[in-house]
């Protein structure tokens, strides 16, 4: 799947932001597009969204159009989420290439997806979660690191990636604060296979975000992102102005609850999240333009790394030659002094 991509990036599934239009735009730009199942308010909507995306990807392939040919669905696996089994039944018909589980164990998903030939990745924020997900049979992991928009992790990717690589040599994506192509290249250098990018795509013209959300995003910088469990009961990153406007006690914590009508009755519908990469969002533009910029930035970053590696090797060789010459001269002096 990753080998078919223009750059190794997944446009992260974002609650109330990612829909069929953004998923198809991401596919056409050469990356993976994903949406969270709860974004489709009713199961009939979920069925329709899956059909629209599957048929759109198939039509592009039949026409010989460029694209990744890949799409993904994110399933909430939290014990309080009541639609999971029904959503899995629907996915059996539409067969997305990738299913990503989050907020719970992937056990109820793996067999069905593997049965039709798809792959399952699991969002994990700790080493224990990663090991449990692999034991459940997932194909890959998404390491949710510090700085991610929405539900986030606390570990630095600099430590998390190598720690997971000690026991997992399969597909590995990194999420958390990645807003440009340099970040994609950086996680590749760490040993990951690609990056999960969300905040950057909130401002895409194809997203479901409203103008107010986009305006707040464009005005924000990293200091405007606040980490709190107050909204969902799970650690998440939010735009501080949206929390203050809603009168939230940022330090208040309630139990995690993903039951019921997430779009209509839950408090976070009018609250807006973003990750530490919010400063990379400078305009409202198309997903294609965002991917073009990510690809150019990544290529430039990889060239810089290659140039530095070559320069470093040459500098090392020069230093070795100088050391050898110095040793030879010193030896000659010592011999001469001895003979004198």
XYZ file of C-alpha atoms in Angstrom:
340
model
C 0.000 0.000 0.000
C 2.685 2.517 1.020
C 4.694 1.711 -2.106
C 1.861 3.015 -4.297
C 1.911 6.488 -2.747
C 3.459 9.648 -4.155
C 4.757 10.420 -0.668
C 4.294 8.244 2.444
C 1.505 10.277 4.039
C -1.978 9.584 5.375
C -4.361 12.544 5.567
C -5.436 11.741 9.096
C -9.093 10.977 9.857
C -10.395 14.030 11.730
C -13.665 14.176 13.629
C -16.219 16.441 11.886
C -13.552 17.465 9.334
C -12.826 14.474 7.061
C -15.484 13.341 4.578
C -15.727 11.695 1.156
C -14.600 14.803 -0.743
C -11.377 15.114 1.258
C -10.703 11.357 1.093
C -11.060 11.339 -2.703
C -8.984 14.519 -3.057
C -6.200 12.926 -0.990
C -6.300 9.775 -3.130
C -6.115 11.863 -6.323
C -3.148 13.782 -4.922
C -1.292 10.502 -4.392
C -1.635 9.883 -0.646
C -4.076 7.980 1.579
C -7.292 9.720 2.534
C -9.163 8.608 5.659
C -12.323 9.528 7.541
C -13.688 8.552 10.984
C -16.862 6.469 10.782
C -18.741 8.683 13.310
C -18.510 11.602 10.866
C -21.352 9.888 9.026
C -24.168 10.625 11.446
C -26.362 7.644 10.549
C -25.364 4.164 9.432
C -27.128 4.817 6.129
C -24.858 7.842 5.681
C -21.821 5.695 6.483
C -22.901 3.177 3.857
C -23.366 5.974 1.310
C -19.985 7.552 2.080
C -18.181 4.233 1.662
C -19.953 3.621 -1.637
C -19.110 7.102 -2.922
C -15.423 6.725 -2.087
C -15.106 3.175 -3.404
C -16.833 4.068 -6.672
C -14.786 7.262 -7.055
C -11.474 5.449 -6.615
C -12.598 2.711 -9.029
C -13.713 5.268 -11.641
C -10.353 7.031 -11.442
C -8.547 3.728 -11.941
C -10.752 2.805 -14.916
C -10.043 6.184 -16.514
C -6.303 5.800 -15.984
C -6.240 8.891 -13.766
C -3.392 9.512 -11.366
C -3.950 8.668 -7.735
C -2.928 6.410 -4.882
C -5.831 4.014 -5.393
C -5.995 3.784 -1.618
C -8.538 4.870 0.983
C -9.052 4.254 4.664
C -11.711 4.275 7.362
C -11.076 5.008 11.031
C -13.194 3.025 13.503
C -13.721 4.010 17.139
C -13.089 0.869 19.178
C -13.905 2.377 22.585
C -16.123 0.143 24.736
C -18.816 2.858 24.945
C -19.098 3.229 21.152
C -22.168 1.261 20.104
C -21.998 1.271 16.301
C -18.740 -0.618 15.825
C -20.137 -4.020 14.875
C -22.629 -2.498 12.431
C -19.869 -0.419 10.828
C -17.666 -3.492 10.439
C -20.527 -5.270 8.648
C -20.787 -2.372 6.202
C -17.027 -2.341 5.578
C -17.232 -5.998 4.562
C -19.185 -4.849 1.494
C -16.995 -1.908 0.480
C -13.575 -3.297 1.370
C -11.403 -0.252 2.112
C -7.695 -0.981 1.702
C -6.955 0.169 5.226
C -8.937 0.236 8.471
C -7.477 2.213 11.364
C -8.720 1.557 14.887
C -8.467 4.092 17.686
C -9.518 4.588 21.311
C -9.738 0.867 21.978
C -8.646 -2.680 21.154
C -8.743 -3.758 17.471
C -9.816 -7.357 18.185
C -13.387 -6.938 16.847
C -12.105 -5.624 13.525
C -9.080 -7.678 12.485
C -10.690 -10.916 11.265
C -13.271 -9.207 9.061
C -10.781 -6.888 7.377
C -8.229 -9.633 6.843
C -11.028 -11.787 5.487
C -11.536 -9.505 2.494
C -7.799 -8.789 2.026
C -7.524 -5.412 3.753
C -5.021 -4.236 6.340
C -5.598 -3.037 9.893
C -3.493 -0.390 11.597
C -4.018 0.607 15.228
C -3.531 4.030 16.819
C -1.317 3.530 19.885
C 0.069 6.022 22.385
C 2.112 3.699 24.638
C 4.380 0.686 24.292
C 1.821 -1.461 26.107
C -0.891 -0.475 23.628
C 1.440 -1.227 20.726
C 2.201 -4.720 22.029
C -1.466 -5.488 22.661
C -2.427 -4.339 19.164
C 0.238 -6.506 17.561
C -0.890 -9.469 19.662
C -4.409 -8.893 18.298
C -3.061 -9.326 14.762
C -2.873 -5.803 13.327
C -0.664 -5.254 10.287
C 0.766 -1.885 11.289
C 0.839 0.794 13.949
C 0.198 4.529 14.064
C 2.301 5.997 16.852
C 0.292 8.868 18.310
C 2.998 11.156 19.682
C 3.011 14.459 21.543
C 1.723 17.393 19.521
C -1.050 15.682 17.581
C -4.351 17.438 16.990
C -7.409 15.967 18.661
C -6.721 12.892 20.783
C -2.984 12.883 21.302
C -0.083 11.078 22.918
C 2.605 12.250 25.297
C 5.810 10.618 24.011
C 8.381 12.179 21.702
C 8.737 10.344 18.373
C 12.515 10.527 18.876
C 12.121 7.966 21.661
C 8.846 6.256 20.691
C 9.857 5.114 17.188
C 13.105 3.330 18.162
C 11.430 1.810 21.222
C 8.714 0.251 19.045
C 11.234 -0.805 16.410
C 12.838 -3.002 19.065
C 9.883 -5.412 18.718
C 8.052 -4.446 15.497
C 9.603 -4.411 12.022
C 6.330 -3.985 10.102
C 4.530 -0.863 8.848
C 4.873 2.121 11.163
C 3.361 5.591 10.812
C 3.987 8.568 13.089
C 1.366 11.136 14.094
C 1.893 14.279 16.121
C 2.858 17.799 15.124
C 3.923 16.987 11.546
C 2.968 19.883 9.308
C 5.511 19.927 6.489
C 7.598 17.677 4.280
C 10.608 18.072 6.534
C 8.634 16.380 9.293
C 7.807 13.504 6.934
C 11.503 13.079 6.096
C 12.390 13.284 9.792
C 10.166 10.380 10.844
C 11.483 8.358 7.904
C 15.021 9.032 9.146
C 13.942 7.746 12.574
C 12.877 4.443 11.022
C 9.162 4.978 10.414
C 7.519 4.255 7.067
C 5.503 7.447 6.823
C 3.558 10.216 8.502
C 0.031 10.941 9.619
C -0.863 14.586 8.904
C -4.122 16.088 10.115
C -4.059 19.773 11.048
C -2.642 20.829 7.686
C -5.677 19.326 5.909
C -8.285 21.063 8.079
C -7.744 24.124 5.895
C -8.173 22.144 2.660
C -11.073 23.375 0.564
C -12.404 19.799 0.466
C -12.654 19.430 4.262
C -15.894 19.710 6.238
C -14.490 22.493 8.439
C -16.488 25.724 8.499
C -15.126 29.189 7.809
C -14.935 30.009 11.526
C -12.740 26.978 12.175
C -10.474 27.812 9.247
C -10.168 31.452 10.330
C -9.192 30.454 13.875
C -6.699 27.962 12.461
C -5.055 30.570 10.221
C -4.742 32.998 13.130
C -3.288 30.407 15.520
C 0.262 29.548 16.418
C 1.652 26.674 18.457
C 1.145 28.572 21.721
C -2.616 28.586 21.032
C -2.798 24.784 21.233
C -3.741 23.503 24.691
C -3.729 19.918 25.954
C -6.739 18.937 28.063
C -8.913 15.976 29.034
C -11.806 18.269 29.908
C -13.793 17.790 26.703
C -13.826 14.043 25.997
C -12.175 12.543 29.062
C -9.231 11.560 26.837
C -6.070 13.652 26.470
C -6.492 15.879 23.406
C -5.119 19.066 21.860
C -7.531 21.924 21.243
C -7.408 25.503 20.008
C -7.475 27.521 23.216
C -9.836 30.235 21.859
C -12.537 27.647 21.122
C -12.339 26.239 24.668
C -12.423 29.697 26.235
C -15.391 30.707 24.091
C -17.299 27.654 25.344
C -16.424 28.386 28.964
C -14.438 25.191 29.527
C -12.391 24.507 32.629
C -9.272 23.275 30.849
C -8.168 21.328 33.927
C -11.546 19.662 34.457
C -11.731 15.944 33.679
C -14.753 13.714 33.107
C -14.996 10.043 32.119
C -14.453 9.093 28.482
C -17.810 8.485 26.782
C -18.300 7.886 23.065
C -21.866 6.608 23.205
C -24.962 8.248 21.755
C -25.155 10.983 19.137
C -21.572 12.236 18.856
C -22.455 14.994 16.414
C -25.623 16.369 17.967
C -25.541 15.812 21.712
C -21.861 15.782 22.573
C -20.159 19.013 23.692
C -17.158 18.903 21.368
C -19.182 19.532 18.207
C -18.486 23.278 18.437
C -14.949 22.878 19.800
C -12.011 22.867 17.418
C -8.809 20.887 17.679
C -5.358 21.395 16.174
C -1.879 20.013 16.649
C 1.494 21.628 17.232
C 1.981 21.898 13.468
C -0.713 24.588 13.275
C 1.875 27.210 12.281
C 2.331 25.444 8.934
C -1.263 26.333 7.968
C -0.941 29.628 6.100
C -3.818 29.565 3.620
C -7.001 27.783 2.606
C -6.108 25.728 -0.447
C -6.757 22.378 -2.119
C -5.539 19.013 -0.890
C -3.588 18.726 -4.148
C -1.708 21.959 -3.422
C -0.958 20.816 0.125
C 0.432 17.494 -1.105
C 2.470 19.245 -3.807
C 4.094 21.413 -1.136
C 4.651 18.464 1.203
C 6.309 16.511 -1.618
C 8.607 19.412 -2.555
C 9.555 20.023 1.105
C 10.241 16.347 1.684
C 12.424 16.076 -1.420
C 14.418 19.166 -0.386
C 14.865 17.772 3.136
C 16.067 14.409 1.855
C 18.546 16.171 -0.462
C 19.895 18.192 2.466
C 20.348 15.028 4.508
C 22.142 13.323 1.616
C 24.397 16.355 1.082
C 25.239 16.531 4.773
C 25.984 12.832 4.867
C 28.311 13.174 1.880
C 29.980 16.262 3.352
C 30.337 14.534 6.687
C 31.928 11.490 5.047
C 34.384 13.692 3.145
C 35.232 15.627 6.305
C 35.777 12.378 8.177
C 38.036 11.033 5.418
C 40.058 14.256 5.453
C 40.393 14.074 9.231
C 41.574 10.466 9.032
C 44.151 11.344 6.365
C 45.389 14.273 8.434
C 45.686 12.080 11.518
C 47.625 9.413 9.603
C 49.973 12.035 8.143
C 50.513 13.546 11.596
C 51.260 10.114 13.076
C 53.736 9.414 10.303
C 55.496 12.768 10.787
C 55.609 12.312 14.565
C 57.063 8.832 14.116
C 59.700 10.190 11.763
C 60.653 12.906 14.230
C 60.883 10.398 17.061
C 63.066 8.072 14.977
C 65.296 10.947 13.961
C 65.628 12.115 17.544
C 66.549 8.601 18.625
C 69.222 8.314 16.001
C 70.654 11.712 17.030
